[in-house]
Amino acid sequence: MKINPKHDYKKPLYAVGIATLIGATALFGTACGPQIAGGMDIVETEVQLGGAAQTAETEAVEETEAEE
Amino acid sequence: MNFTVHLTENCNMACSYCLREKTPRDMSLETLYKTIDLAYSKGNKAGFCFFGGEPLLKKDLIYEALDYCEKKTSETGIPFACKMTTNGTLIDEEFLKRAKAVNMKIGLSFDGKGQDISRRFPDGSSTAEILEKKAKLILSYLPNTMAMLTLDPKACGVLCDSVKYLLSLGFRDVSTVMAYGKNVSWTDEDLEVYKVEINKVADFLRDEFKAGRKHYVTPLVNKIRECVNGKNPAEHCHLGVRQLSVTPDGNIYPCTSFINDEEYYMGNVFEGLDKERMAKIAAKSNTPETCKECDLKSRCTNSCGCANRMNTGSADKVSPLQCTYERTIIEVADRLGDELYEYNAKEFADFFAVKA
């Protein structure tokens, strides 16, 4: 295992296609990490389940109705 | 604002990969009330994740917290939300009735077919059978409960079976994360096994999707969703500005991995947050140097201070393990996403795209 930056990554088909389908304008998020500002205050979000790297909740479970 | 509330440092299990030091230290009622007061004092909503150790060792405190929150909400109009991460062994119907009444979301730590590999009682006895019974009980009251599977390298070979098993019990939401830190040791061979297994999970999810059954299994589903919706995983975690951890003594830290580290102390619930310290800590949450030129930097969790710290000792340094893992799951998620998109673009959009 090693740190291996990727330089030949191509957008997956679904990412290209879905932009057309839903008119999404922002893909792949921001180009850099979160913006840092001095004196940054608390950002309000939905409460997450605790546990280090276990903050991998799929928010859509809250947003959509569970399928029967 | 949101807090992860460490009600106790004690636990009734002895999971082999756990990094938390167990002590009999419990949060006092006064500290609990102060924590809640502080949460209500900032922002338009208050959120609490009950945590530990094992939070159900302090059921009394949870009931007190809920009563107090209901009173505060009635007085202030500020709504509250609550969640809980638990090993599940101590849950009962009385608790579940109360949890249901306040719409509590529970994250049940359950490793599926790998449960008895790493998650046993202190005397070494099995927890698998108990967890299956408790899982069914919890789901009967709270069907949106998340199964939180922490993958020990020794359990890699049963990852796909574990996911299938958890879904068969009725979980609609299964989160799989790697066990990190000094109590586990990942090898290249383990990661090869992991790659085979996560590909099997992707194949299973694809076949289920085509059969009309859609499952929320992370990290695969959220990697696709983040890509579709233009979300940077770094938005989930920014040290010290989102959900903070409160220890039993009332001290505040950016997250569970930083507890009792003086460098990351942010204040306490009696005197409040130290804004200067908060700003310094937030400034540490940046894209690591090794990742700045990587095409995947906005798709991976390279800026997760917790994971970085557990693996490298430093919040802003990513580990080879984390990099290898992220590259693997992004590749598998993209393969799955492409297959589902080609199968039915509209169904794909309905499931993965968050509507405005």
Short mmCIF file of C-alpha atoms in Angstrom, two decimals:
data_model
loop_
_atom_site.label_atom_id
_atom_site.label_comp_id
_atom_site.label_asym_id
_atom_site.label_seq_id
_atom_site.Cartn_x
_atom_site.Cartn_y
_atom_site.Cartn_z
CA MET A 1 0.00 0.00 0.00
CA LYS A 2 1.23 3.48 -0.74
CA ILE A 3 0.16 7.07 -1.24
CA ASN A 4 -0.33 7.22 -4.97
CA PRO A 5 -1.88 10.41 -6.36
CA LYS A 6 -3.96 9.74 -9.44
CA HIS A 7 -3.29 11.84 -12.52
CA ASP A 8 -5.25 10.11 -15.26
CA TYR A 9 -8.69 10.00 -13.70
CA LYS A 10 -11.59 10.32 -16.13
CA LYS A 11 -15.09 11.30 -15.12
CA PRO A 12 -17.26 8.21 -14.91
CA LEU A 13 -20.03 7.82 -17.47
CA TYR A 14 -22.75 8.29 -14.87
CA ALA A 15 -21.29 11.61 -13.76
CA VAL A 16 -21.22 12.92 -17.31
CA GLY A 17 -24.63 11.54 -18.18
CA ILE A 18 -26.42 12.62 -15.03
CA ALA A 19 -25.37 16.22 -15.59
CA THR A 20 -27.41 16.21 -18.74
CA LEU A 21 -30.27 14.43 -17.08
CA ILE A 22 -30.68 16.60 -14.02
CA GLY A 23 -28.95 19.75 -15.15
CA ALA A 24 -26.39 19.55 -12.39
CA THR A 25 -23.74 22.22 -12.75
CA ALA A 26 -21.29 21.20 -10.06
CA LEU A 27 -19.59 17.86 -10.35
CA PHE A 28 -16.77 16.52 -8.25
CA GLY A 29 -17.28 19.20 -5.62
CA THR A 30 -14.87 21.98 -4.89
CA ALA A 31 -11.37 21.90 -6.27
CA CYS A 32 -9.79 22.26 -2.87
CA GLY A 33 -10.67 21.35 0.69
CA PRO A 34 -12.94 23.26 3.02
CA GLN A 35 -12.35 26.98 3.23
CA ILE A 36 -10.54 28.03 6.35
CA ALA A 37 -11.22 31.36 7.92
CA GLY A 38 -9.98 32.85 11.11
CA GLY A 39 -12.59 32.99 13.82
CA MET A 40 -14.76 30.45 12.02
CA ASP A 41 -17.90 29.73 13.97
CA ILE A 42 -19.89 26.51 14.16
CA VAL A 43 -21.50 25.34 10.92
CA GLU A 44 -24.99 24.08 11.39
CA THR A 45 -25.65 20.60 10.01
CA GLU A 46 -27.81 17.62 10.76
CA VAL A 47 -26.57 15.74 13.83
CA GLN A 48 -24.36 12.81 12.85
CA LEU A 49 -23.91 9.41 14.41
CA GLY A 50 -20.71 9.58 16.41
CA GLY A 51 -17.66 7.42 16.06
CA ALA A 52 -14.53 8.63 14.32
CA ALA A 53 -14.51 7.33 10.77
CA GLN A 54 -18.03 6.04 11.14
CA THR A 55 -19.49 9.33 9.98
CA ALA A 56 -20.41 7.73 6.68
CA GLU A 57 -24.13 8.14 6.90
CA THR A 58 -26.03 8.33 3.72
CA GLU A 59 -28.03 11.44 4.24
CA ALA A 60 -30.60 10.29 1.75
CA VAL A 61 -31.99 7.83 4.28
CA GLU A 62 -33.34 10.88 6.07
CA GLU A 63 -34.41 12.66 2.94
CA THR A 64 -36.29 9.97 1.10
CA GLU A 65 -38.98 7.57 2.14
CA ALA A 66 -37.74 4.09 2.92
CA GLU A 67 -38.87 1.61 0.35
CA GLU A 68 -41.02 -1.22 1.52
CA MET B 1 -25.34 23.19 17.46
CA ASN B 2 -24.50 19.50 17.60
CA PHE B 3 -22.58 17.53 20.17
CA THR B 4 -21.38 13.96 20.47
CA VAL B 5 -22.08 13.45 24.16
CA HIS B 6 -19.75 10.98 25.87
CA LEU B 7 -22.04 9.90 28.69
CA THR B 8 -19.48 7.46 30.06
CA GLU B 9 -16.01 6.13 29.40
CA ASN B 10 -17.10 2.69 30.48
CA CYS B 11 -18.19 -0.15 28.23
CA ASN B 12 -19.53 -3.67 28.72
CA MET B 13 -17.72 -5.06 25.68
CA ALA B 14 -14.06 -5.50 24.79
CA CYS B 15 -13.80 -5.03 21.04
CA SER B 16 -10.30 -5.82 19.82
CA TYR B 17 -9.98 -2.79 17.53
CA CYS B 18 -11.39 -0.26 19.97
CA LEU B 19 -9.11 2.67 20.67
CA ARG B 20 -11.07 4.10 23.56
CA GLU B 21 -9.57 3.72 27.01
CA LYS B 22 -12.19 2.37 29.40
CA THR B 23 -12.62 4.06 32.76
CA PRO B 24 -15.58 4.22 35.17
CA ARG B 25 -15.91 7.96 34.53
CA ASP B 26 -19.52 9.03 33.92
CA MET B 27 -20.98 12.40 33.00
CA SER B 28 -22.82 14.15 35.84
CA LEU B 29 -26.33 15.47 35.45
CA GLU B 30 -25.03 19.01 35.87
CA THR B 31 -22.53 18.58 33.03
CA LEU B 32 -25.23 17.03 30.86
CA TYR B 33 -27.57 19.97 31.42
CA LYS B 34 -24.76 22.43 30.67
CA THR B 35 -23.99 20.57 27.44
CA ILE B 36 -27.60 20.80 26.38
CA ASP B 37 -27.79 24.48 27.35
CA LEU B 38 -24.73 25.21 25.21
CA ALA B 39 -26.17 23.35 22.22
CA TYR B 40 -29.40 25.33 22.44
CA SER B 41 -27.54 28.60 22.79
CA LYS B 42 -26.02 28.46 19.31
CA GLY B 43 -27.85 28.21 16.03
CA ASN B 44 -31.40 27.29 15.18
CA LYS B 45 -31.39 23.66 16.22
CA ALA B 46 -29.79 21.42 18.82
CA GLY B 47 -28.45 17.96 18.01
CA PHE B 48 -27.05 15.25 20.24
CA CYS B 49 -25.45 11.93 19.54
CA PHE B 50 -25.33 9.84 22.70
CA PHE B 51 -22.01 8.08 22.82
CA GLY B 52 -19.51 6.53 25.19
CA GLY B 53 -17.97 4.04 25.95
CA GLU B 54 -21.35 2.40 25.76
CA PRO B 55 -24.08 5.04 26.24
CA LEU B 56 -26.73 2.53 27.33
CA LEU B 57 -24.77 2.00 30.53
CA LYS B 58 -26.22 5.43 31.35
CA LYS B 59 -29.81 5.03 30.25
CA ASP B 60 -30.84 7.22 33.16
CA LEU B 61 -28.83 10.10 31.74
CA ILE B 62 -30.33 9.63 28.30
CA TYR B 63 -33.85 9.82 29.74
CA GLU B 64 -32.86 12.94 31.69
CA ALA B 65 -31.40 14.47 28.52
CA LEU B 66 -34.55 13.80 26.54
CA ASP B 67 -36.77 15.26 29.27
CA TYR B 68 -34.58 18.35 29.46
CA CYS B 69 -34.47 18.78 25.70
CA GLU B 70 -38.23 18.56 25.44
CA LYS B 71 -38.50 21.24 28.12
CA LYS B 72 -35.93 23.47 26.38
CA THR B 73 -37.67 23.07 23.03
CA SER B 74 -40.98 23.94 24.60
CA GLU B 75 -39.46 27.08 26.16
CA THR B 76 -37.34 28.25 23.23
CA GLY B 77 -39.02 26.87 20.13
CA ILE B 78 -35.65 25.50 19.04
CA PRO B 79 -36.08 21.92 17.81
CA PHE B 80 -33.76 19.12 18.82
CA ALA B 81 -32.71 15.90 17.15
CA CYS B 82 -30.94 12.97 18.71
CA LYS B 83 -29.04 9.90 17.65
CA MET B 84 -27.13 7.20 19.46
CA THR B 85 -24.25 4.88 18.63
CA THR B 86 -24.51 1.70 20.65
CA ASN B 87 -23.26 -1.86 20.82
CA GLY B 88 -26.91 -2.84 21.30
CA THR B 89 -26.42 -5.45 24.00
CA LEU B 90 -28.26 -3.43 26.67
CA ILE B 91 -31.15 -2.14 24.62
CA ASP B 92 -34.67 -2.97 25.75
CA GLU B 93 -38.24 -2.26 24.80
CA GLU B 94 -38.72 0.49 27.35
CA PHE B 95 -35.81 2.39 25.81
CA LEU B 96 -36.98 1.74 22.29
CA LYS B 97 -40.43 3.12 23.04
CA ARG B 98 -38.87 6.37 24.25
CA ALA B 99 -36.44 6.43 21.34
CA LYS B 100 -39.30 6.03 18.89
CA ALA B 101 -41.26 8.81 20.57
CA VAL B 102 -38.41 11.30 20.03
CA ASN B 103 -37.52 9.97 16.56
CA MET B 104 -34.04 8.93 17.69
CA LYS B 105 -31.87 7.41 15.00
CA ILE B 106 -29.72 4.57 16.24
CA GLY B 107 -26.44 3.39 14.81
CA LEU B 108 -25.98 -0.21 15.90
CA SER B 109 -22.37 -1.34 15.90
CA PHE B 110 -22.74 -4.77 14.35
CA ASP B 111 -20.03 -6.45 12.29
CA GLY B 112 -22.33 -9.02 10.72
CA LYS B 113 -20.62 -12.36 10.10
CA GLY B 114 -17.44 -10.87 11.57
CA GLN B 115 -19.08 -9.95 14.88
CA ASP B 116 -17.35 -12.59 16.97
CA ILE B 117 -14.01 -12.01 15.30
CA SER B 118 -13.57 -8.65 17.02
CA ARG B 119 -16.57 -7.77 19.16
CA ARG B 120 -16.78 -9.92 22.27
CA PHE B 121 -17.55 -9.45 25.94
CA PRO B 122 -14.58 -8.95 28.28
CA ASP B 123 -14.65 -12.62 29.29
CA GLY B 124 -14.28 -13.56 25.62
CA SER B 125 -17.84 -14.80 25.23
CA SER B 126 -19.74 -14.41 21.99
CA THR B 127 -22.02 -11.52 21.14
CA ALA B 128 -23.24 -12.62 17.70
CA GLU B 129 -26.42 -14.35 18.78
CA ILE B 130 -27.36 -11.57 21.18
CA LEU B 131 -26.80 -8.94 18.51
CA GLU B 132 -29.00 -10.72 16.02
CA LYS B 133 -31.86 -10.78 18.53
CA LYS B 134 -31.29 -7.17 19.53
CA ALA B 135 -31.06 -6.08 15.90
CA LYS B 136 -34.45 -7.58 15.15
CA LEU B 137 -35.93 -5.96 18.24
CA ILE B 138 -34.49 -2.53 17.40
CA LEU B 139 -35.65 -2.73 13.79
CA SER B 140 -39.17 -3.61 14.91
CA TYR B 141 -39.36 -0.20 16.61
CA LEU B 142 -36.94 1.83 14.49
CA PRO B 143 -36.76 0.51 10.94
CA ASN B 144 -34.33 3.26 9.88
CA THR B 145 -31.62 2.02 12.25
CA MET B 146 -28.20 1.94 10.64
CA ALA B 147 -25.97 -1.10 10.93
CA MET B 148 -22.42 0.13 11.48
CA LEU B 149 -19.91 -2.49 10.43
CA THR B 150 -16.31 -1.84 11.36
CA LEU B 151 -14.11 -4.02 9.24
CA ASP B 152 -11.28 -5.76 11.03
CA PRO B 153 -8.62 -7.04 8.60
CA LYS B 154 -9.30 -10.53 9.97
CA ALA B 155 -12.93 -10.18 8.84
CA CYS B 156 -12.19 -9.00 5.29
CA GLY B 157 -13.06 -12.35 3.79
CA VAL B 158 -16.65 -12.20 5.07
CA LEU B 159 -17.41 -8.60 4.14
CA CYS B 160 -19.87 -9.40 1.36
CA ASP B 161 -21.59 -12.11 3.40
CA SER B 162 -21.82 -9.68 6.31
CA VAL B 163 -23.49 -7.01 4.19
CA LYS B 164 -25.96 -9.53 2.79
CA TYR B 165 -26.66 -10.85 6.29
CA LEU B 166 -27.32 -7.39 7.73
CA LEU B 167 -29.65 -6.52 4.87
CA SER B 168 -31.46 -9.86 5.34
CA LEU B 169 -32.15 -8.92 8.97
CA GLY B 170 -34.02 -5.88 7.74
CA PHE B 171 -31.45 -3.09 7.85
CA ARG B 172 -32.01 -0.60 5.03
CA ASP B 173 -28.85 1.32 5.81
CA VAL B 174 -25.50 -0.41 6.25
CA SER B 175 -22.33 1.56 6.82
CA THR B 176 -19.00 -0.20 6.40
CA VAL B 177 -15.80 1.45 7.56
CA MET B 178 -12.31 0.16 8.11
CA ALA B 179 -10.94 -0.38 11.58
CA TYR B 180 -8.02 2.00 11.97
CA GLY B 181 -5.36 2.65 14.54
CA LYS B 182 -2.83 0.85 16.62
CA ASN B 183 -4.96 -2.17 17.47
CA VAL B 184 -5.26 -3.40 13.91
CA SER B 185 -2.68 -4.20 11.29
CA TRP B 186 -3.58 -4.07 7.61
CA THR B 187 -1.38 -5.84 5.07
CA ASP B 188 -1.31 -5.63 1.28
CA GLU B 189 -2.82 -9.11 1.22
CA ASP B 190 -5.72 -7.96 3.41
CA LEU B 191 -6.36 -5.10 1.00
CA GLU B 192 -6.40 -7.51 -1.94
CA VAL B 193 -9.04 -9.57 -0.14
CA TYR B 194 -10.93 -6.36 0.62
CA LYS B 195 -10.89 -5.40 -3.05
CA VAL B 196 -12.38 -8.75 -4.05
CA GLU B 197 -15.05 -8.49 -1.37
CA ILE B 198 -16.08 -4.89 -2.05
CA ASN B 199 -16.41 -5.80 -5.72
CA LYS B 200 -18.72 -8.65 -4.69
CA VAL B 201 -20.75 -6.16 -2.63
CA ALA B 202 -21.00 -3.91 -5.69
CA ASP B 203 -22.16 -6.83 -7.84
CA PHE B 204 -24.76 -7.74 -5.25
CA LEU B 205 -26.07 -4.16 -5.00
CA ARG B 206 -26.25 -3.97 -8.80
CA ASP B 207 -28.26 -7.19 -9.03
CA GLU B 208 -30.55 -6.08 -6.21
CA PHE B 209 -31.08 -2.70 -7.87
CA LYS B 210 -32.10 -4.41 -11.09
CA ALA B 211 -34.50 -6.59 -9.10
CA GLY B 212 -36.14 -3.47 -7.69
CA ARG B 213 -34.49 -3.55 -4.29
CA LYS B 214 -32.33 -0.53 -3.54
CA HIS B 215 -30.02 -0.60 -0.53
CA TYR B 216 -28.03 2.16 1.15
CA VAL B 217 -24.64 0.60 1.66
CA THR B 218 -21.74 2.93 2.28
CA PRO B 219 -19.13 3.69 1.16
CA LEU B 220 -20.28 2.69 -2.31
CA VAL B 221 -23.63 4.46 -2.41
CA ASN B 222 -22.39 7.68 -0.88
CA LYS B 223 -19.37 7.83 -3.18
CA ILE B 224 -21.69 7.73 -6.18
CA ARG B 225 -24.13 10.15 -4.58
CA GLU B 226 -21.39 12.62 -3.69
CA CYS B 227 -20.10 12.52 -7.24
CA VAL B 228 -23.55 13.01 -8.74
CA ASN B 229 -24.43 15.87 -6.43
CA GLY B 230 -21.10 17.61 -6.50
CA LYS B 231 -20.39 17.08 -2.81
CA ASN B 232 -16.90 16.99 -1.45
CA PRO B 233 -16.55 14.39 1.33
CA ALA B 234 -14.55 17.00 3.20
CA GLU B 235 -17.83 18.80 3.77
CA HIS B 236 -18.85 16.00 6.16
CA CYS B 237 -15.99 16.76 8.44
CA HIS B 238 -14.24 19.98 9.14
CA LEU B 239 -12.36 19.87 12.39
CA GLY B 240 -13.96 21.85 15.10
CA VAL B 241 -16.73 23.58 13.19
CA ARG B 242 -19.38 20.91 12.90
CA GLN B 243 -20.20 18.31 15.54
CA LEU B 244 -18.01 18.51 18.62
CA SER B 245 -17.31 15.90 21.27
CA VAL B 246 -18.05 16.55 24.95
CA THR B 247 -16.27 14.34 27.48
CA PRO B 248 -17.82 13.19 30.78
CA ASP B 249 -16.00 16.10 32.47
CA GLY B 250 -17.56 18.59 30.08
CA ASN B 251 -14.43 19.30 28.02
CA ILE B 252 -14.93 19.92 24.33
CA TYR B 253 -12.86 18.51 21.46
CA PRO B 254 -13.31 18.49 17.68
CA CYS B 255 -14.09 14.77 17.51
CA THR B 256 -13.77 11.49 19.40
CA SER B 257 -10.20 10.84 18.25
CA PHE B 258 -8.92 14.04 19.84
CA ILE B 259 -10.31 13.58 23.30
CA ASN B 260 -7.88 14.52 26.09
CA ASP B 261 -5.36 15.91 23.61
CA GLU B 262 -4.49 19.33 24.98
CA GLU B 263 -3.55 20.61 21.53
CA TYR B 264 -7.17 20.11 20.43
CA TYR B 265 -8.95 21.31 23.55
CA MET B 266 -11.66 23.79 22.53
CA GLY B 267 -13.18 24.82 25.84
CA ASN B 268 -15.76 23.31 28.17
CA VAL B 269 -19.49 23.40 28.69
CA PHE B 270 -19.17 25.52 31.85
CA GLU B 271 -17.10 28.35 30.40
CA GLY B 272 -17.98 27.98 26.74
CA LEU B 273 -16.03 27.54 23.53
CA ASP B 274 -12.68 29.21 23.05
CA LYS B 275 -12.98 30.94 19.66
CA GLU B 276 -9.27 31.45 19.22
CA ARG B 277 -8.57 27.78 19.79
CA MET B 278 -11.44 26.87 17.45
CA ALA B 279 -9.97 28.94 14.64
CA LYS B 280 -6.52 27.39 15.09
CA ILE B 281 -7.98 23.88 15.05
CA ALA B 282 -10.15 24.55 12.00
CA ALA B 283 -7.06 25.78 10.19
CA LYS B 284 -5.51 22.33 10.62
CA SER B 285 -8.24 20.75 8.49
CA ASN B 286 -6.72 21.10 5.04
CA THR B 287 -6.02 18.93 2.04
CA PRO B 288 -2.79 17.07 2.93
CA GLU B 289 0.28 18.03 0.93
CA THR B 290 0.47 14.55 -0.63
CA CYS B 291 -3.04 14.92 -2.01
CA LYS B 292 -3.01 18.40 -3.53
CA GLU B 293 -2.10 17.23 -7.05
CA CYS B 294 -4.31 14.14 -7.02
CA ASP B 295 -7.29 14.02 -9.41
CA LEU B 296 -9.34 12.33 -6.68
CA LYS B 297 -8.74 14.85 -3.92
CA SER B 298 -12.27 16.16 -3.93
CA ARG B 299 -13.74 12.67 -3.90
CA CYS B 300 -11.87 11.17 -1.00
CA THR B 301 -11.79 11.70 2.75
CA ASN B 302 -8.21 12.93 2.77
CA SER B 303 -9.07 15.79 5.10
CA CYS B 304 -10.79 13.63 7.73
CA GLY B 305 -8.79 14.63 10.78
CA CYS B 306 -9.99 11.60 12.75
CA ALA B 307 -8.97 8.97 10.21
CA ASN B 308 -5.67 10.73 9.54
CA ARG B 309 -4.85 11.02 13.19
CA MET B 310 -5.68 7.37 13.89
CA ASN B 311 -3.45 6.24 11.07
CA THR B 312 -0.57 8.72 11.07
CA GLY B 313 -0.79 10.52 14.41
CA SER B 314 -1.38 13.77 12.54
CA ALA B 315 -4.71 15.29 11.55
CA ASP B 316 -3.34 16.66 8.26
CA LYS B 317 -1.36 13.69 7.02
CA VAL B 318 -3.02 10.90 5.11
CA SER B 319 -1.78 7.32 5.38
CA PRO B 320 -0.91 4.85 2.60
CA LEU B 321 -3.69 2.65 3.96
CA GLN B 322 -6.27 5.43 3.66
CA CYS B 323 -5.09 6.34 0.15
CA THR B 324 -5.17 2.75 -1.06
CA TYR B 325 -8.60 2.22 0.46
CA GLU B 326 -10.06 5.39 -1.05
CA ARG B 327 -8.68 4.65 -4.50
CA THR B 328 -10.18 1.18 -4.31
CA ILE B 329 -13.66 2.23 -3.27
CA ILE B 330 -13.83 5.13 -5.72
CA GLU B 331 -12.92 2.74 -8.54
CA VAL B 332 -15.51 0.16 -7.45
CA ALA B 333 -18.18 2.81 -6.81
CA ASP B 334 -17.64 4.29 -10.26
CA ARG B 335 -17.91 0.87 -11.85
CA LEU B 336 -21.16 0.26 -9.98
CA GLY B 337 -22.46 3.72 -10.85
CA ASP B 338 -21.75 3.25 -14.54
CA GLU B 339 -23.48 -0.15 -14.60
CA LEU B 340 -26.57 1.19 -12.88
CA TYR B 341 -26.68 4.30 -15.05
CA GLU B 342 -26.45 2.21 -18.21
CA TYR B 343 -29.16 -0.11 -16.87
CA ASN B 344 -31.69 2.67 -16.27
CA ALA B 345 -30.65 6.30 -16.20
CA LYS B 346 -33.90 7.54 -14.74
CA GLU B 347 -33.97 5.03 -11.90
CA PHE B 348 -30.33 5.86 -11.27
CA ALA B 349 -31.12 9.58 -11.06
CA ASP B 350 -34.12 8.97 -8.80
CA PHE B 351 -32.00 7.00 -6.35
CA PHE B 352 -28.72 8.87 -6.39
CA ALA B 353 -29.52 12.46 -7.20
CA VAL B 354 -30.62 14.65 -4.32
CA LYS B 355 -33.52 16.73 -5.48
CA ALA B 356 -33.27 20.47 -5.06
#
